Short mmCIF file of the C-alpha atoms (twelve columns), coordinates in Angstrom:
data_MODEL
# 
_entry.id   MODEL 
# 
loop_
_atom_site.group_PDB 
_atom_site.id 
_atom_site.type_symbol 
_atom_site.label_atom_id 
_atom_site.label_alt_id 
_atom_site.label_comp_id 
_atom_site.label_asym_id 
_atom_site.label_seq_id 
_atom_site.Cartn_x 
_atom_site.Cartn_y 
_atom_site.Cartn_z 
_atom_site.pdbx_PDB_model_num 
ATOM 1   C CA . UNK A 1   28.065  -15.648 13.923  1 
ATOM 2   C CA . UNK A 2   25.818  -12.757 14.949  1 
ATOM 3   C CA . UNK A 3   24.662  -10.620 12.025  1 
ATOM 4   C CA . UNK A 4   24.955  -6.811  12.439  1 
ATOM 5   C CA . UNK A 5   21.974  -4.718  11.394  1 
ATOM 6   C CA . UNK A 6   20.746  -1.143  11.411  1 
ATOM 7   C CA . UNK A 7   17.198  -0.150  12.241  1 
ATOM 8   C CA . UNK A 8   16.268  2.804   10.021  1 
ATOM 9   C CA . UNK A 9   13.134  4.748   9.241   1 
ATOM 10  C CA . UNK A 10  11.837  7.287   6.773   1 
ATOM 11  C CA . UNK A 11  8.651   9.124   7.783   1 
ATOM 12  C CA . UNK A 12  7.855   6.241   10.132  1 
ATOM 13  C CA . UNK A 13  8.224   3.511   7.478   1 
ATOM 14  C CA . UNK A 14  10.802  1.325   9.249   1 
ATOM 15  C CA . UNK A 15  13.423  -1.134  8.039   1 
ATOM 16  C CA . UNK A 16  15.974  -3.645  9.221   1 
ATOM 17  C CA . UNK A 17  18.997  -2.997  6.983   1 
ATOM 18  C CA . UNK A 18  21.584  -5.748  6.414   1 
ATOM 19  C CA . UNK A 19  24.903  -5.351  4.584   1 
ATOM 20  C CA . UNK A 20  25.663  -8.280  2.257   1 
ATOM 21  C CA . UNK A 21  28.301  -6.595  0.110   1 
ATOM 22  C CA . UNK A 22  31.107  -8.804  1.424   1 
ATOM 23  C CA . UNK A 23  29.222  -11.836 2.739   1 
ATOM 24  C CA . UNK A 24  26.278  -13.235 0.816   1 
ATOM 25  C CA . UNK A 25  23.074  -13.760 2.774   1 
ATOM 26  C CA . UNK A 26  20.471  -16.408 2.068   1 
ATOM 27  C CA . UNK A 27  17.563  -15.747 4.383   1 
ATOM 28  C CA . UNK A 28  14.510  -17.972 4.262   1 
ATOM 29  C CA . UNK A 29  11.025  -16.488 4.165   1 
ATOM 30  C CA . UNK A 30  10.523  -17.800 7.700   1 
ATOM 31  C CA . UNK A 31  13.653  -15.979 8.888   1 
ATOM 32  C CA . UNK A 32  12.482  -12.756 7.259   1 
ATOM 33  C CA . UNK A 33  9.079   -13.024 8.920   1 
ATOM 34  C CA . UNK A 34  10.775  -13.657 12.279  1 
ATOM 35  C CA . UNK A 35  13.045  -10.612 11.978  1 
ATOM 36  C CA . UNK A 36  10.095  -8.430  10.930  1 
ATOM 37  C CA . UNK A 37  7.886   -9.634  13.799  1 
ATOM 38  C CA . UNK A 38  7.405   -6.742  16.226  1 
ATOM 39  C CA . UNK A 39  7.023   -9.032  19.234  1 
ATOM 40  C CA . UNK A 40  9.481   -11.852 18.563  1 
ATOM 41  C CA . UNK A 41  12.019  -10.135 16.310  1 
ATOM 42  C CA . UNK A 42  13.381  -6.656  15.701  1 
ATOM 43  C CA . UNK A 43  10.224  -5.483  13.957  1 
ATOM 44  C CA . UNK A 44  9.968   -3.678  10.619  1 
ATOM 45  C CA . UNK A 45  7.796   -3.030  7.601   1 
ATOM 46  C CA . UNK A 46  10.505  -4.280  5.237   1 
ATOM 47  C CA . UNK A 47  13.856  -6.016  5.460   1 
ATOM 48  C CA . UNK A 48  16.462  -4.339  3.231   1 
ATOM 49  C CA . UNK A 49  19.629  -6.066  2.054   1 
ATOM 50  C CA . UNK A 50  22.477  -4.045  0.529   1 
ATOM 51  C CA . UNK A 51  24.325  -6.140  -2.042  1 
ATOM 52  C CA . UNK A 52  27.200  -5.430  -4.457  1 
ATOM 53  C CA . UNK A 53  26.323  -4.256  -7.943  1 
ATOM 54  C CA . UNK A 54  28.522  -5.525  -10.738 1 
ATOM 55  C CA . UNK A 55  27.110  -3.096  -13.312 1 
ATOM 56  C CA . UNK A 56  28.505  0.072   -11.792 1 
ATOM 57  C CA . UNK A 57  25.930  1.339   -9.304  1 
ATOM 58  C CA . UNK A 58  27.010  2.108   -5.752  1 
ATOM 59  C CA . UNK A 59  24.975  -0.876  -4.528  1 
ATOM 60  C CA . UNK A 60  22.049  -3.156  -5.272  1 
ATOM 61  C CA . UNK A 61  19.127  -2.885  -2.818  1 
ATOM 62  C CA . UNK A 62  16.946  -5.933  -2.217  1 
ATOM 63  C CA . UNK A 63  13.584  -5.268  -0.550  1 
ATOM 64  C CA . UNK A 64  11.764  -8.005  1.345   1 
ATOM 65  C CA . UNK A 65  8.315   -7.457  2.802   1 
ATOM 66  C CA . UNK A 66  7.377   -8.431  6.326   1 
ATOM 67  C CA . UNK A 67  5.558   -11.510 4.995   1 
ATOM 68  C CA . UNK A 68  8.737   -12.763 3.273   1 
ATOM 69  C CA . UNK A 69  7.781   -11.737 -0.280  1 
ATOM 70  C CA . UNK A 70  10.026  -9.538  -2.412  1 
ATOM 71  C CA . UNK A 71  9.166   -6.022  -3.556  1 
ATOM 72  C CA . UNK A 72  10.455  -4.190  -6.607  1 
ATOM 73  C CA . UNK A 73  10.566  -0.724  -5.037  1 
ATOM 74  C CA . UNK A 74  10.440  1.133   -1.734  1 
ATOM 75  C CA . UNK A 75  10.992  4.865   -1.775  1 
ATOM 76  C CA . UNK A 76  11.545  5.356   1.943   1 
ATOM 77  C CA . UNK A 77  14.055  2.494   2.056   1 
ATOM 78  C CA . UNK A 78  15.887  3.977   -0.937  1 
ATOM 79  C CA . UNK A 79  16.403  7.230   0.937   1 
ATOM 80  C CA . UNK A 80  17.712  5.351   3.973   1 
ATOM 81  C CA . UNK A 81  20.182  3.285   1.947   1 
ATOM 82  C CA . UNK A 82  21.261  6.378   0.013   1 
ATOM 83  C CA . UNK A 83  22.037  8.154   3.294   1 
ATOM 84  C CA . UNK A 84  24.172  5.198   4.426   1 
ATOM 85  C CA . UNK A 85  26.114  4.954   1.177   1 
ATOM 86  C CA . UNK A 86  26.697  8.703   1.053   1 
ATOM 87  C CA . UNK A 87  27.969  8.713   4.628   1 
ATOM 88  C CA . UNK A 88  30.447  5.958   3.741   1 
ATOM 89  C CA . UNK A 89  31.776  7.600   0.598   1 
ATOM 90  C CA . UNK A 90  31.393  11.270  1.419   1 
ATOM 91  C CA . UNK A 91  29.599  11.721  -1.901  1 
ATOM 92  C CA . UNK A 92  26.534  13.896  -2.247  1 
ATOM 93  C CA . UNK A 93  24.991  11.748  -4.987  1 
ATOM 94  C CA . UNK A 94  24.641  7.959   -5.091  1 
ATOM 95  C CA . UNK A 95  23.129  5.456   -7.505  1 
ATOM 96  C CA . UNK A 96  21.196  2.444   -6.247  1 
ATOM 97  C CA . UNK A 97  20.060  -0.444  -8.401  1 
ATOM 98  C CA . UNK A 98  16.749  -2.159  -7.602  1 
ATOM 99  C CA . UNK A 99  14.639  -4.741  -9.392  1 
ATOM 100 C CA . UNK A 100 12.894  -1.774  -11.024 1 
ATOM 101 C CA . UNK A 101 16.137  -0.258  -12.297 1 
ATOM 102 C CA . UNK A 102 18.583  2.489   -11.336 1 
ATOM 103 C CA . UNK A 103 17.571  5.135   -8.827  1 
ATOM 104 C CA . UNK A 104 19.576  8.343   -8.404  1 
ATOM 105 C CA . UNK A 105 19.625  9.935   -4.953  1 
ATOM 106 C CA . UNK A 106 20.951  13.255  -3.683  1 
ATOM 107 C CA . UNK A 107 21.748  14.220  -0.098  1 
ATOM 108 C CA . UNK A 108 20.203  17.655  0.499   1 
ATOM 109 C CA . UNK A 109 21.180  18.008  4.146   1 
ATOM 110 C CA . UNK A 110 21.442  16.041  7.409   1 
ATOM 111 C CA . UNK A 111 18.721  13.392  7.280   1 
ATOM 112 C CA . UNK A 112 17.157  14.835  4.119   1 
ATOM 113 C CA . UNK A 113 17.355  12.896  0.836   1 
ATOM 114 C CA . UNK A 114 15.772  13.267  -2.585  1 
ATOM 115 C CA . UNK A 115 15.377  10.237  -4.854  1 
ATOM 116 C CA . UNK A 116 14.506  10.142  -8.546  1 
ATOM 117 C CA . UNK A 117 11.980  7.316   -8.543  1 
ATOM 118 C CA . UNK A 118 11.874  7.102   -12.334 1 
ATOM 119 C CA . UNK A 119 8.915   7.242   -14.677 1 
ATOM 120 C CA . UNK A 120 5.527   5.881   -13.591 1 
ATOM 121 C CA . UNK A 121 4.076   3.077   -15.692 1 
ATOM 122 C CA . UNK A 122 0.473   3.780   -16.656 1 
ATOM 123 C CA . UNK A 123 -0.513  0.988   -19.055 1 
ATOM 124 C CA . UNK A 124 -2.533  -1.908  -17.658 1 
ATOM 125 C CA . UNK A 125 -0.015  -4.554  -18.732 1 
ATOM 126 C CA . UNK A 126 2.891   -2.745  -17.095 1 
ATOM 127 C CA . UNK A 127 1.285   -2.281  -13.677 1 
ATOM 128 C CA . UNK A 128 0.241   -5.163  -14.109 1 
ATOM 129 C CA . UNK A 129 -3.517  -5.706  -14.151 1 
ATOM 130 C CA . UNK A 130 -5.148  -9.016  -14.993 1 
ATOM 131 C CA . UNK A 131 -6.670  -7.649  -18.211 1 
ATOM 132 C CA . UNK A 132 -7.223  -4.528  -20.322 1 
ATOM 133 C CA . UNK A 133 -8.624  -1.654  -18.267 1 
ATOM 134 C CA . UNK A 134 -8.757  2.129   -18.054 1 
ATOM 135 C CA . UNK A 135 -6.047  2.729   -15.441 1 
ATOM 136 C CA . UNK A 136 -7.443  6.181   -14.664 1 
ATOM 137 C CA . UNK A 137 -10.817 4.738   -13.617 1 
ATOM 138 C CA . UNK A 138 -10.708 1.084   -12.552 1 
ATOM 139 C CA . UNK A 139 -14.021 -0.708  -12.221 1 
ATOM 140 C CA . UNK A 140 -13.326 -1.646  -8.608  1 
ATOM 141 C CA . UNK A 141 -15.247 -0.883  -5.438  1 
ATOM 142 C CA . UNK A 142 -15.436 -2.206  -1.900  1 
ATOM 143 C CA . UNK A 143 -17.530 -0.485  0.735   1 
ATOM 144 C CA . UNK A 144 -16.901 3.277   0.649   1 
ATOM 145 C CA . UNK A 145 -13.809 2.873   -1.575  1 
ATOM 146 C CA . UNK A 146 -14.649 3.196   -5.282  1 
ATOM 147 C CA . UNK A 147 -13.185 4.177   -8.655  1 
ATOM 148 C CA . UNK A 148 -9.400  4.015   -8.076  1 
ATOM 149 C CA . UNK A 149 -6.653  5.024   -10.470 1 
ATOM 150 C CA . UNK A 150 -3.675  2.707   -10.961 1 
ATOM 151 C CA . UNK A 151 -0.011  3.008   -11.870 1 
ATOM 152 C CA . UNK A 152 3.292   1.317   -11.150 1 
ATOM 153 C CA . UNK A 153 6.213   2.944   -9.353  1 
ATOM 154 C CA . UNK A 154 8.256   -0.248  -9.580  1 
ATOM 155 C CA . UNK A 155 5.414   -1.996  -7.757  1 
ATOM 156 C CA . UNK A 156 1.666   -1.900  -8.452  1 
ATOM 157 C CA . UNK A 157 -0.465  0.816   -6.836  1 
ATOM 158 C CA . UNK A 158 -4.178  1.574   -6.807  1 
ATOM 159 C CA . UNK A 159 -5.182  4.963   -5.381  1 
ATOM 160 C CA . UNK A 160 -8.714  5.522   -4.070  1 
ATOM 161 C CA . UNK A 161 -9.727  9.161   -3.623  1 
ATOM 162 C CA . UNK A 162 -11.767 9.575   -0.451  1 
ATOM 163 C CA . UNK A 163 -13.447 12.390  1.487   1 
ATOM 164 C CA . UNK A 164 -11.776 11.378  4.755   1 
ATOM 165 C CA . UNK A 165 -10.780 8.459   6.936   1 
ATOM 166 C CA . UNK A 166 -13.213 8.551   9.852   1 
ATOM 167 C CA . UNK A 167 -15.537 5.916   8.417   1 
ATOM 168 C CA . UNK A 168 -13.047 4.097   6.180   1 
ATOM 169 C CA . UNK A 169 -12.292 0.567   7.506   1 
ATOM 170 C CA . UNK A 170 -8.826  0.259   5.947   1 
ATOM 171 C CA . UNK A 171 -7.846  -2.756  8.050   1 
ATOM 172 C CA . UNK A 172 -10.879 -4.637  6.722   1 
ATOM 173 C CA . UNK A 173 -10.934 -3.644  3.068   1 
ATOM 174 C CA . UNK A 174 -7.176  -3.229  2.544   1 
ATOM 175 C CA . UNK A 175 -6.347  -6.967  2.531   1 
ATOM 176 C CA . UNK A 176 -9.252  -7.750  0.190   1 
ATOM 177 C CA . UNK A 177 -8.279  -5.032  -2.268  1 
ATOM 178 C CA . UNK A 178 -4.581  -5.998  -2.118  1 
ATOM 179 C CA . UNK A 179 -5.414  -9.526  -3.231  1 
ATOM 180 C CA . UNK A 180 -8.239  -8.688  -5.661  1 
ATOM 181 C CA . UNK A 181 -8.181  -10.726 -8.873  1 
ATOM 182 C CA . UNK A 182 -7.581  -7.503  -10.810 1 
ATOM 183 C CA . UNK A 183 -4.016  -7.499  -9.405  1 
ATOM 184 C CA . UNK A 184 -2.166  -10.710 -10.365 1 
ATOM 185 C CA . UNK A 185 0.891   -9.634  -8.329  1 
ATOM 186 C CA . UNK A 186 -1.202  -8.079  -5.558  1 
ATOM 187 C CA . UNK A 187 -1.131  -4.300  -5.119  1 
ATOM 188 C CA . UNK A 188 -0.431  -1.483  -2.715  1 
ATOM 189 C CA . UNK A 189 -3.728  0.200   -1.890  1 
ATOM 190 C CA . UNK A 190 -3.667  3.940   -1.247  1 
ATOM 191 C CA . UNK A 191 -6.470  6.022   0.222   1 
ATOM 192 C CA . UNK A 192 -5.915  9.685   -0.643  1 
ATOM 193 C CA . UNK A 193 -7.789  12.735  0.598   1 
ATOM 194 C CA . UNK A 194 -6.868  15.736  -1.553  1 
ATOM 195 C CA . UNK A 195 -6.905  18.704  0.814   1 
ATOM 196 C CA . UNK A 196 -5.735  21.210  -1.807  1 
ATOM 197 C CA . UNK A 197 -3.991  21.194  -5.198  1 
ATOM 198 C CA . UNK A 198 -0.662  21.060  -3.321  1 
ATOM 199 C CA . UNK A 199 -1.494  18.862  -0.310  1 
ATOM 200 C CA . UNK A 200 -2.634  15.227  -0.073  1 
ATOM 201 C CA . UNK A 201 -3.447  13.277  3.079   1 
ATOM 202 C CA . UNK A 202 -2.614  9.599   2.442   1 
ATOM 203 C CA . UNK A 203 -2.858  6.226   4.138   1 
ATOM 204 C CA . UNK A 204 -1.558  3.069   2.449   1 
ATOM 205 C CA . UNK A 205 -2.251  -0.623  2.901   1 
ATOM 206 C CA . UNK A 206 1.075   -2.015  1.657   1 
ATOM 207 C CA . UNK A 207 1.370   -5.262  -0.240  1 
ATOM 208 C CA . UNK A 208 3.001   -7.760  2.095   1 
ATOM 209 C CA . UNK A 209 3.263   -5.347  5.026   1 
ATOM 210 C CA . UNK A 210 -0.214  -4.073  5.877   1 
ATOM 211 C CA . UNK A 211 -1.090  -0.581  7.080   1 
ATOM 212 C CA . UNK A 212 2.161   1.343   7.517   1 
ATOM 213 C CA . UNK A 213 2.967   4.814   8.816   1 
ATOM 214 C CA . UNK A 214 4.262   5.838   5.390   1 
ATOM 215 C CA . UNK A 215 4.806   4.479   1.891   1 
ATOM 216 C CA . UNK A 216 7.182   6.359   -0.395  1 
ATOM 217 C CA . UNK A 217 6.198   4.720   -3.659  1 
ATOM 218 C CA . UNK A 218 2.560   5.041   -2.570  1 
ATOM 219 C CA . UNK A 219 3.039   8.779   -2.082  1 
ATOM 220 C CA . UNK A 220 4.511   9.011   -5.585  1 
ATOM 221 C CA . UNK A 221 1.587   7.042   -7.007  1 
ATOM 222 C CA . UNK A 222 -0.916  9.229   -5.157  1 
ATOM 223 C CA . UNK A 223 0.538   12.417  -6.660  1 
ATOM 224 C CA . UNK A 224 0.719   10.914  -10.148 1 
ATOM 225 C CA . UNK A 225 -2.844  9.616   -10.021 1 
ATOM 226 C CA . UNK A 226 -4.196  12.823  -8.459  1 
ATOM 227 C CA . UNK A 227 -2.570  14.894  -11.184 1 
ATOM 228 C CA . UNK A 228 -3.919  12.579  -13.877 1 
ATOM 229 C CA . UNK A 229 -7.382  13.163  -12.427 1 
ATOM 230 C CA . UNK A 230 -6.883  16.934  -12.446 1 
ATOM 231 C CA . UNK A 231 -7.021  17.131  -8.642  1 
ATOM 232 C CA . UNK A 232 -3.529  18.528  -8.016  1 
ATOM 233 C CA . UNK A 233 -0.616  20.157  -9.751  1 
ATOM 234 C CA . UNK A 234 2.574   18.258  -10.495 1 
ATOM 235 C CA . UNK A 235 3.986   18.878  -7.018  1 
ATOM 236 C CA . UNK A 236 2.378   18.253  -3.637  1 
ATOM 237 C CA . UNK A 237 3.203   17.586  -0.025  1 
ATOM 238 C CA . UNK A 238 1.927   14.124  0.840   1 
ATOM 239 C CA . UNK A 239 1.056   13.838  4.528   1 
ATOM 240 C CA . UNK A 240 1.055   10.350  6.055   1 
ATOM 241 C CA . UNK A 241 0.671   9.061   9.592   1 
ATOM 242 C CA . UNK A 242 4.450   9.035   10.096  1 
ATOM 243 C CA . UNK A 243 5.470   12.245  8.359   1 
ATOM 244 C CA . UNK A 244 5.517   14.236  5.135   1 
ATOM 245 C CA . UNK A 245 7.115   13.758  1.725   1 
ATOM 246 C CA . UNK A 246 7.441   16.303  -1.053  1 
ATOM 247 C CA . UNK A 247 6.588   14.648  -4.370  1 
ATOM 248 C CA . UNK A 248 7.243   16.244  -7.768  1 
ATOM 249 C CA . UNK A 249 6.249   14.812  -11.148 1 
ATOM 250 C CA . UNK A 250 8.893   16.617  -13.151 1 
ATOM 251 C CA . UNK A 251 8.632   17.806  -16.727 1 
ATOM 252 C CA . UNK A 252 10.858  14.950  -17.935 1 
ATOM 253 C CA . UNK A 253 8.295   12.452  -16.615 1 
ATOM 254 C CA . UNK A 254 10.355  11.354  -13.629 1 
ATOM 255 C CA . UNK A 255 8.946   11.421  -10.101 1 
ATOM 256 C CA . UNK A 256 11.124  13.016  -7.404  1 
ATOM 257 C CA . UNK A 257 10.580  12.158  -3.751  1 
ATOM 258 C CA . UNK A 258 12.099  14.273  -0.972  1 
ATOM 259 C CA . UNK A 259 11.966  13.301  2.690   1 
ATOM 260 C CA . UNK A 260 13.737  12.199  5.870   1 
ATOM 261 C CA . UNK A 261 16.048  9.233   6.447   1 
ATOM 262 C CA . UNK A 262 17.181  8.359   9.968   1 
ATOM 263 C CA . UNK A 263 19.005  5.598   11.835  1 
ATOM 264 C CA . UNK A 264 17.155  4.553   14.985  1 
ATOM 265 C CA . UNK A 265 19.665  2.067   16.422  1 
ATOM 266 C CA . UNK A 266 22.175  -0.668  15.615  1 
ATOM 267 C CA . UNK A 267 22.200  -4.257  16.839  1 
ATOM 268 C CA . UNK A 268 23.031  -7.862  16.082  1 
ATOM 269 C CA . UNK A 269 20.809  -10.716 14.975  1 
ATOM 270 C CA . UNK A 270 21.525  -14.229 16.224  1 
ATOM 271 C CA . UNK A 271 22.866  -16.656 13.630  1 
ATOM 272 C CA . UNK A 272 20.448  -15.746 10.781  1 
ATOM 273 C CA . UNK A 273 17.615  -16.513 13.200  1 
# 
């Protein structure tokens, strides 16, 4: 039978969203890659599956990268799923369980959602790194990218602080940094230009997806790492190719992410491809 889907996006980070709350799905990695293919499939950065949650959350969200691998967190996808669940229930607040844990989301207005992304993990073993290291200044460099800071927002991130993007070959160095031996589970690689203490320009090479228009967890990591370096305050607008997110590292240690969530179109997939 054809499989209904929604195509959604948050700040240009786009998703194919499948509902498996009543019928379990078992997609192969090849099927995921086919769906995510922008020429042969629907096309997306990540495939998102909404599943039932037996522990009391409104739903469990499974995140699958375009290469078929699974991710522990995706901030933009969380906002999209939160908007769907809130529209169904009429509730203003929803709780979504991910591999990283529970995420609380609040609907602030039409197409505007704020998600509590939890507490960043800053120790090398929690990110994880392959061995003990100063996560504020990693001994890692490739071309013009040097001296990143690292943290986990449910998935590993390394943030390089750069002067600009004109001479930064992200498509060339991104894949090499993603798979560097320092990152046993690979990593999302952010390139952040701090324009002011309250504004960061960011581009992210995403683990398993490549260079995307936006990365919600990457924006959170950029703010956290910039603040740890003394480059920004605890709140900043993070500007990406696809749009802007407002990121706040709150006093309780949690990171709040506010931004858009929109449905582009609905369709049907052939029999699980």
